Coordinates of C-alpha atoms in Angstrom, one line a residue:
M2 CA 22.8 1.3 -9.2
S3 CA 20.4 4.2 -10.6
L4 CA 16.8 3.8 -9.8
E5 CA 15.7 5.4 -13.0
T6 CA 14.4 3.3 -15.7
P7 CA 16.7 2.4 -18.7
D8 CA 15.8 3.9 -22.2
K9 CA 15.4 0.1 -23.6
I10 CA 13.1 -0.7 -20.6
R11 CA 11.0 2.4 -20.8
S12 CA 10.5 1.8 -24.7
L13 CA 9.6 -1.8 -24.1
Q14 CA 7.0 -1.0 -21.5
R15 CA 5.7 2.0 -23.4
K16 CA 5.1 -0.2 -26.7
L17 CA 3.4 -2.9 -24.6
Y18 CA 0.9 -0.3 -22.9
C19 CA 0.2 1.2 -26.3
K20 CA -0.5 -2.2 -27.8
A21 CA -3.0 -3.1 -25.0
K22 CA -4.3 0.4 -24.6
A23 CA -5.3 0.5 -28.4
E24 CA -6.5 -3.3 -28.8
P25 CA -8.4 -4.0 -25.3
A26 CA -9.1 -7.7 -26.8
F27 CA -5.4 -8.5 -27.8
R28 CA -3.8 -11.0 -25.8
F29 CA -0.1 -11.4 -25.6
Y30 CA 1.3 -14.9 -26.4
I31 CA 5.1 -14.0 -26.5
L32 CA 6.1 -12.3 -23.4
Y33 CA 8.5 -15.1 -21.3
D34 CA 11.2 -14.0 -23.3
K35 CA 11.2 -10.3 -22.4
I36 CA 11.0 -11.4 -18.3
C37 CA 14.5 -13.4 -19.2
R38 CA 16.3 -10.4 -21.2
E39 CA 19.6 -9.5 -19.2
D40 CA 18.5 -5.8 -19.1
V41 CA 15.1 -6.4 -17.5
L42 CA 16.5 -9.0 -14.7
L43 CA 19.5 -6.6 -13.9
R44 CA 16.7 -3.7 -13.5
A45 CA 14.6 -6.0 -11.3
Y46 CA 17.3 -6.5 -9.1
T47 CA 18.0 -3.0 -8.8
L48 CA 14.4 -2.6 -7.5
A49 CA 14.6 -5.3 -5.4
R50 CA 17.9 -4.0 -3.8
A51 CA 16.5 -0.7 -3.2
N52 CA 13.4 -1.9 -1.7
A53 CA 16.0 -4.0 0.8
G54 CA 14.2 -6.4 3.1
A55 CA 15.0 -9.5 5.3
P56 CA 16.5 -12.9 3.5
G57 CA 14.4 -15.6 2.8
V58 CA 14.4 -19.2 3.8
D59 CA 18.0 -19.6 2.2
G60 CA 19.5 -16.8 4.2
M61 CA 21.0 -15.3 1.3
T62 CA 21.7 -11.4 1.5
F63 CA 22.2 -8.8 -1.0
G64 CA 25.8 -8.3 0.5
Q65 CA 26.5 -11.9 0.1
I66 CA 25.2 -11.8 -3.6
E67 CA 27.3 -8.5 -4.5
G68 CA 30.4 -10.1 -2.8
A69 CA 30.5 -13.1 -5.4
G70 CA 29.5 -10.9 -8.4
V71 CA 26.0 -9.5 -9.4
D72 CA 26.7 -10.3 -13.0
A73 CA 27.5 -14.1 -12.3
W74 CA 24.6 -14.3 -10.1
L75 CA 22.2 -12.9 -12.4
A76 CA 23.5 -15.1 -15.4
G77 CA 22.9 -18.4 -13.4
L78 CA 19.4 -17.2 -12.5
R79 CA 18.7 -16.2 -16.1
E80 CA 20.0 -19.8 -17.1
D81 CA 17.3 -21.3 -14.9
L82 CA 14.7 -19.1 -16.3
V83 CA 15.7 -19.9 -20.1
S84 CA 16.0 -23.5 -19.3
K85 CA 12.6 -23.4 -17.5
T86 CA 14.5 -25.6 -14.6
Y87 CA 13.5 -22.2 -12.2
Q88 CA 11.6 -23.1 -9.1
P89 CA 10.5 -20.6 -6.4
D90 CA 11.6 -21.4 -2.9
P91 CA 9.3 -21.6 0.2
V92 CA 8.2 -18.4 1.5
R93 CA 9.4 -17.3 4.9
R94 CA 6.5 -16.3 7.1
V95 CA 6.6 -13.8 9.8
M96 CA 3.6 -12.2 11.6
I97 CA 3.5 -8.7 12.2
P98 CA 1.3 -6.5 14.2
K99 CA -2.0 -4.9 12.7
P100 CA -2.4 -1.2 13.8
G101 CA -6.0 -2.0 14.9
G102 CA -4.6 -5.3 17.3
G103 CA -3.8 -8.8 16.4
E104 CA -1.5 -9.8 13.7
R105 CA -1.1 -10.2 9.7
P106 CA 1.0 -13.0 8.0
L107 CA 3.7 -11.4 5.9
G108 CA 5.6 -13.6 3.3
I109 CA 9.4 -13.2 2.8
P110 CA 10.6 -14.6 -0.8
T111 CA 14.3 -15.1 -1.3
I112 CA 16.1 -12.5 -3.1
R113 CA 16.2 -14.7 -6.0
D114 CA 12.4 -15.1 -6.2
R115 CA 12.0 -11.3 -5.6
V116 CA 14.0 -10.5 -8.5
V117 CA 12.1 -12.8 -10.9
Q118 CA 8.6 -11.6 -9.6
A119 CA 10.1 -7.9 -10.1
A120 CA 11.1 -8.9 -13.7
A121 CA 7.7 -10.1 -14.4
K122 CA 6.1 -7.1 -13.2
I123 CA 8.1 -4.8 -15.2
V124 CA 6.6 -6.7 -18.2
L125 CA 3.2 -7.7 -17.0
E126 CA 2.0 -4.1 -15.3
P127 CA 2.1 -1.8 -18.7
I128 CA -0.4 -4.5 -20.3
F129 CA -2.8 -4.6 -17.2
E130 CA -2.3 -1.0 -16.6
A131 CA -4.1 -0.1 -19.9
G132 CA -7.2 -2.0 -18.8
F133 CA -7.7 -0.7 -15.1
E134 CA -10.6 1.1 -14.0
D135 CA -10.3 4.7 -13.4
S136 CA -11.7 4.0 -10.0
A137 CA -8.8 1.7 -8.9
Y138 CA -5.9 3.4 -7.0
G139 CA -3.9 0.7 -5.2
Y140 CA -0.7 -0.2 -6.1
R141 CA -0.7 1.7 -9.6
P142 CA 2.1 3.9 -11.3
R143 CA 1.6 7.5 -10.6
R144 CA -1.5 6.8 -8.4
S145 CA -1.5 6.8 -4.7
A146 CA -4.0 6.5 -1.8
I147 CA -3.8 10.4 -1.3
D148 CA -5.3 10.7 -4.8
A149 CA -8.0 8.3 -3.6
V150 CA -8.7 10.1 -0.4
K151 CA -8.9 13.7 -2.7
E152 CA -11.0 12.1 -5.2
T153 CA -13.7 10.8 -2.3
H154 CA -13.6 13.9 -0.7
R155 CA -14.6 15.6 -4.0
L156 CA -17.4 13.4 -4.7
L157 CA -18.5 14.0 -1.3
C158 CA -18.5 17.7 -1.7
R159 CA -20.5 17.0 -4.9
G160 CA -23.4 15.6 -3.0
Y161 CA -22.5 11.7 -3.0
T162 CA -22.7 11.4 0.7
D163 CA -25.0 8.0 1.2
V164 CA -21.9 5.8 1.7
V165 CA -21.1 2.1 1.7
D166 CA -17.7 2.2 3.8
A167 CA -16.6 -1.6 2.9
D168 CA -14.2 -3.9 3.9
L169 CA -13.0 -7.4 2.6
S170 CA -12.4 -10.1 4.8
K171 CA -8.9 -11.6 4.6
Y172 CA -8.8 -10.2 0.8
F173 CA -5.3 -11.3 -0.2
D174 CA -5.6 -14.7 1.6
T175 CA -8.9 -15.6 -0.1
I176 CA -8.5 -14.7 -3.9
P177 CA -9.2 -18.1 -5.6
H178 CA -6.5 -19.1 -7.8
A179 CA -8.3 -20.6 -10.9
D180 CA -10.1 -17.2 -11.4
L181 CA -6.9 -14.9 -10.8
L182 CA -5.0 -17.1 -13.6
R183 CA -8.4 -16.9 -15.7
S184 CA -8.4 -13.0 -15.2
V185 CA -4.6 -12.6 -16.5
A186 CA -5.1 -15.1 -18.9
R187 CA -7.8 -12.6 -20.6
R188 CA -4.9 -10.3 -21.5
V189 CA -1.6 -12.8 -21.5
L190 CA -1.4 -16.4 -22.6
D191 CA 1.9 -17.0 -22.8
R192 CA 1.9 -20.7 -21.0
N193 CA 5.2 -19.9 -19.6
V194 CA 4.4 -16.7 -17.9
L195 CA 1.0 -18.3 -16.5
R196 CA 3.3 -21.1 -15.3
L197 CA 5.3 -18.7 -13.4
I198 CA 2.4 -17.2 -11.7
K199 CA 1.0 -20.5 -10.7
L200 CA 4.4 -21.4 -9.0
W201 CA 4.5 -18.3 -6.9
L202 CA 0.6 -18.8 -6.0
Q203 CA 1.4 -22.3 -4.7
V204 CA 4.6 -21.7 -3.3
P205 CA 5.0 -23.7 0.0
V206 CA 4.9 -21.5 3.2
E207 CA 7.7 -22.1 5.8
E208 CA 6.9 -20.9 9.4
R209 CA 8.9 -21.7 12.7
D210 CA 7.6 -21.8 16.0
G211 CA 9.0 -20.4 19.6
D212 CA 11.5 -23.6 19.3
G213 CA 12.6 -22.9 16.1
K214 CA 10.8 -26.0 14.7
R215 CA 10.0 -25.9 10.9
H216 CA 6.6 -26.1 9.7
M217 CA 5.5 -26.1 6.1
S218 CA 1.8 -25.3 4.6
G219 CA 0.6 -24.3 1.4
G220 CA 2.3 -25.7 -1.7
K221 CA 0.2 -27.2 -4.6
S222 CA -2.7 -28.0 -2.5
S223 CA -3.1 -24.3 -2.1
T224 CA -6.5 -22.9 -4.3
R225 CA -6.3 -19.5 -2.5
G226 CA -4.5 -16.3 -1.8
T227 CA -1.5 -14.4 -2.9
P228 CA 1.3 -14.3 -0.6
Q229 CA 1.1 -10.8 1.2
G230 CA 5.0 -9.6 0.8
G231 CA 5.6 -10.9 -2.4
V232 CA 6.7 -8.4 -5.4
A233 CA 3.9 -9.9 -7.7
S234 CA 1.3 -9.9 -5.4
P235 CA 0.0 -6.1 -5.4
L236 CA -0.2 -6.4 -9.0
L237 CA -2.2 -9.8 -9.2
S238 CA -4.6 -8.3 -6.1
V239 CA -5.5 -5.2 -8.3
I240 CA -5.8 -7.7 -11.5
Y241 CA -8.4 -9.3 -9.5
M242 CA -10.4 -6.5 -7.8
N243 CA -10.6 -5.2 -11.4
R244 CA -13.2 -7.6 -12.2
F245 CA -15.6 -6.1 -9.6
L246 CA -14.8 -2.8 -10.9
K247 CA -15.4 -3.6 -14.4
H248 CA -18.5 -5.5 -13.8
W249 CA -19.6 -2.3 -12.1
R250 CA -19.3 -0.1 -15.0
L251 CA -20.5 -2.6 -17.7
T252 CA -23.7 -3.3 -15.9
G253 CA -24.3 0.3 -15.4
R254 CA -24.4 0.3 -11.5
G255 CA -23.3 4.1 -11.4
E256 CA -26.3 5.1 -13.3
V257 CA -28.5 2.8 -11.3
F258 CA -27.2 3.6 -8.0
H259 CA -26.3 7.2 -8.8
A260 CA -23.1 6.3 -7.3
H261 CA -19.1 5.9 -7.7
V262 CA -16.9 3.4 -6.5
I263 CA -13.2 4.5 -5.0
S264 CA -11.2 1.3 -4.4
Y265 CA -7.7 0.8 -3.3
A266 CA -6.9 -3.2 -3.0
D267 CA -9.0 -4.4 -0.8
D268 CA -10.3 -1.1 0.7
F269 CA -13.2 0.7 -0.9
V270 CA -16.0 2.8 -0.5
I271 CA -19.1 3.2 -2.5
L272 CA -20.7 6.9 -2.8
S273 CA -24.1 7.3 -3.6
R274 CA -26.8 10.0 -3.9
G275 CA -29.6 8.0 -1.8
H276 CA -28.7 4.1 -2.9
A277 CA -26.0 3.1 -0.5
E278 CA -28.4 0.4 1.1
E279 CA -29.1 -1.3 -2.6
A280 CA -25.5 -0.7 -3.7
L281 CA -24.0 -2.6 -0.4
T282 CA -26.9 -5.8 -1.3
W283 CA -25.6 -5.8 -4.9
T284 CA -22.3 -5.7 -3.9
R285 CA -22.3 -8.6 -1.3
A286 CA -23.9 -10.4 -4.1
V287 CA -21.2 -9.9 -6.4
M288 CA -18.5 -10.2 -4.0
T289 CA -19.9 -13.7 -3.4
K290 CA -19.5 -15.0 -6.8
L291 CA -16.3 -13.7 -6.9
G292 CA -15.3 -16.1 -4.0
L293 CA -14.9 -13.0 -1.7
T294 CA -16.6 -11.9 1.5
L295 CA -17.6 -8.7 2.9
N296 CA -16.4 -8.3 6.7
E297 CA -19.7 -7.4 7.8
A298 CA -18.4 -6.3 11.2
K299 CA -16.7 -3.4 9.6
T300 CA -18.7 -2.9 6.5
S301 CA -21.4 -0.3 7.1
V302 CA -23.9 2.4 5.4
K303 CA -23.6 6.0 6.6
N304 CA -24.7 9.5 5.9
A305 CA -21.7 11.4 5.6
R306 CA -23.5 14.4 6.2
R307 CA -24.0 13.7 9.9
E308 CA -21.3 11.0 10.5
G309 CA -17.4 10.6 9.2
F310 CA -16.2 7.3 8.2
D311 CA -12.4 6.2 7.7
F312 CA -10.8 5.5 4.5
L313 CA -7.1 5.1 4.2
G314 CA -6.2 6.8 7.3
Y315 CA -8.2 9.7 7.0
T316 CA -11.7 10.6 8.5
L317 CA -13.9 12.2 6.0
G318 CA -17.5 13.9 7.0
P319 CA -19.0 16.8 8.6
R320 CA -16.6 19.3 10.3
H321 CA -16.9 22.6 11.5
L322 CA -14.7 26.0 11.4
P323 CA -13.1 27.0 14.5
N324 CA -15.0 29.0 17.2
G325 CA -18.4 27.4 16.4
G326 CA -18.3 28.2 12.6
R327 CA -20.4 26.9 10.1
W328 CA -19.9 23.1 9.1
Y329 CA -18.5 21.8 5.9
L330 CA -17.6 18.2 4.6
G331 CA -14.0 17.7 5.1
A332 CA -11.1 15.3 5.3
S333 CA -8.8 15.1 8.3
S334 CA -6.2 12.3 9.8
S335 CA -8.5 9.7 11.8
K336 CA -8.3 9.3 15.6
K337 CA -6.5 5.8 14.8
S338 CA -3.6 7.3 12.6
M339 CA -3.1 10.0 15.1
Q340 CA -2.8 7.0 17.9
R341 CA -0.4 5.2 15.7
V342 CA 2.1 8.2 15.1
K343 CA 2.0 8.7 19.1
V344 CA 2.6 5.1 19.7
K345 CA 5.5 5.0 17.6
I346 CA 7.0 8.3 19.0
G347 CA 6.4 6.6 22.3
E348 CA 8.5 3.9 21.4
L349 CA 11.2 5.6 20.2
L350 CA 11.5 8.4 23.3
V351 CA 11.7 5.8 25.9
P352 CA 14.2 6.3 28.7
G353 CA 15.9 3.1 27.6
N354 CA 17.0 4.3 24.5
K355 CA 20.6 5.2 24.9
G356 CA 21.6 6.2 21.6
A357 CA 23.1 9.6 20.6
W358 CA 20.8 12.5 20.8
D359 CA 21.7 13.2 17.0
E360 CA 20.5 9.8 15.9
V361 CA 17.4 9.7 18.2
R362 CA 16.6 13.2 16.9
A363 CA 17.0 11.9 13.0
R364 CA 14.8 8.9 13.6
L365 CA 12.4 11.0 15.4
N366 CA 12.1 13.4 12.6
R367 CA 12.0 10.9 9.9
V368 CA 8.9 9.4 11.5
L369 CA 7.5 12.9 11.6
R370 CA 8.2 13.4 8.0
G371 CA 6.7 10.1 6.6
W372 CA 3.8 11.2 8.7
S373 CA 3.3 14.6 7.6
A374 CA 3.9 13.8 3.8
Y375 CA 1.0 11.1 3.7
F376 CA -1.2 13.5 6.1
S377 CA -1.0 16.5 4.0
Y378 CA -4.5 17.1 2.8
G379 CA -7.4 18.4 4.2
A380 CA -7.9 19.8 7.8
L381 CA -4.6 19.6 9.4
A382 CA -4.3 22.3 12.1
S383 CA -5.8 20.4 15.1
A384 CA -3.9 17.2 14.2
Y385 CA -0.7 18.6 13.5
E386 CA -1.0 20.6 17.0
A387 CA -1.9 17.5 18.7
V388 CA 1.0 15.5 17.3
D389 CA 3.5 18.6 17.9
Q390 CA 2.3 18.7 21.7
H391 CA 2.7 14.9 22.0
V392 CA 6.5 15.3 20.2
Y393 CA 7.2 18.2 23.0
D394 CA 5.7 16.2 25.8
R395 CA 7.5 13.2 25.2
T396 CA 10.9 14.8 24.3
R397 CA 11.0 16.9 27.5
H398 CA 10.4 13.9 29.4
F399 CA 12.9 11.7 27.5
L400 CA 15.8 14.5 27.7
R401 CA 14.7 15.4 31.8
Q402 CA 15.3 11.6 32.4
R403 CA 18.6 11.5 30.4
H404 CA 20.2 14.6 32.2
K405 CA 18.6 13.9 35.5
V406 CA 16.7 17.0 35.7
Q407 CA 14.3 17.6 38.7
G408 CA 10.8 18.5 38.3
R409 CA 8.9 18.6 34.8
G410 CA 11.8 20.1 32.9
A411 CA 9.8 23.0 31.3
D412 CA 12.6 25.6 31.8
Q413 CA 15.5 23.7 30.6
F414 CA 13.5 22.3 28.1
S415 CA 11.1 24.7 26.7
R416 CA 8.9 24.6 23.7
E417 CA 11.2 26.7 21.9
H418 CA 14.4 25.2 22.6
V419 CA 13.0 21.7 21.8
Y420 CA 11.9 23.1 18.2
G421 CA 14.6 25.5 18.1
E422 CA 18.1 24.8 19.1
L423 CA 17.3 21.1 19.3
A424 CA 15.9 21.0 15.8
V425 CA 12.9 18.5 16.2
R426 CA 10.7 18.8 13.6
C427 CA 7.4 21.1 14.1
L428 CA 4.6 20.2 11.9
R429 CA 2.6 23.1 12.5
R430 CA 5.2 25.5 11.8
E431 CA 6.9 23.8 8.5
R432 CA 3.2 23.7 7.5
S433 CA 2.2 27.1 7.9
R434 CA 5.3 28.4 6.3
S435 CA 4.8 26.0 3.2
S436 CA 0.8 26.5 2.5
P437 CA -0.7 28.6 5.4
W438 CA -4.3 28.5 3.7
A439 CA -4.2 24.9 3.9
L440 CA -4.6 25.0 8.0
R441 CA -7.8 25.3 9.3

């Protein structure tokens, strides 16, 4: 299945975007029929298939669907949508570890529900994309977290160094349903589309305890939250956060506070010239009106000329050139990000891993490739060298134990051997070859 968007669907999205962009007050009354289109549902299935993912509460897998025939399965789903008998299944909730400790809930809808949500996203996203604020970067086409980091760094270098490092408490879990639906209805008044969204917001959640006993929560009594893991949830979260960003612009806060907001979903910073405390007070009041809460323990005001702050995995703030050189405002991977990749490397290169070296190396290189692709901006030399050294130490220890080599194994598994004949990815070497001026 090709991941390239078919021309007919691209044309539909372009028309919806252009209409929404040209007429900001226009409200779309007829969209449900487009979600039900055969080509849109097929495209939605293709996207869901590419993302893979675990089965939902019904246990249905992509392999089972394809074994029975995708066309017939999609035809049955379309019939349910057209007849308006479609009802989402409960979401299977699992707990996944958080990078900073603890756990966060992840909802896993059934494939059937993922496909319908993806179809709705195909139709709705261009409409809302036309009205999103420029300061919003999260979950948007052709925008990324790196773009947000770059813009933050650019503003720091322009003198916006009084920073509100903000954090919203359980944002996805606390978005008020009624206010979110009103935000959607400002652009979309198709009652069947609004009904779909409400169904997804109020879908029951299934959890199983250690004994396998089933527990249900949520459902129609639920009034807050968008299940993390749902295909539609990221778009809905940006729609709601856009209320804050739009209110910031319309009330002229940028001029009043001499400040800019950079937002990535629930993670945002306010960069000001001398008015960070006032911006924080205003933000706290507005978030309360929106039914949201700042996490006071993780929200702070900082002078970026004197101390760094973490944003989207990067640390931004004062740095010094090597050998006691002058200071400058820079960006680099945060200590937490460094620690996370080291933990992943350590979990892979454990003595109990009996996999073939080719497979172990391939998995290791995938981890390194993904990490370096994200941390490809700013001051990289020391971070890359630290990761390379950790990779070498862990690889040498792993191979020494596997081959029962006495001592440290430095002679048998030298750095040159590990990064040469054994073909382990060396971040510093690759970066210096591609853009040596970026390493400092």
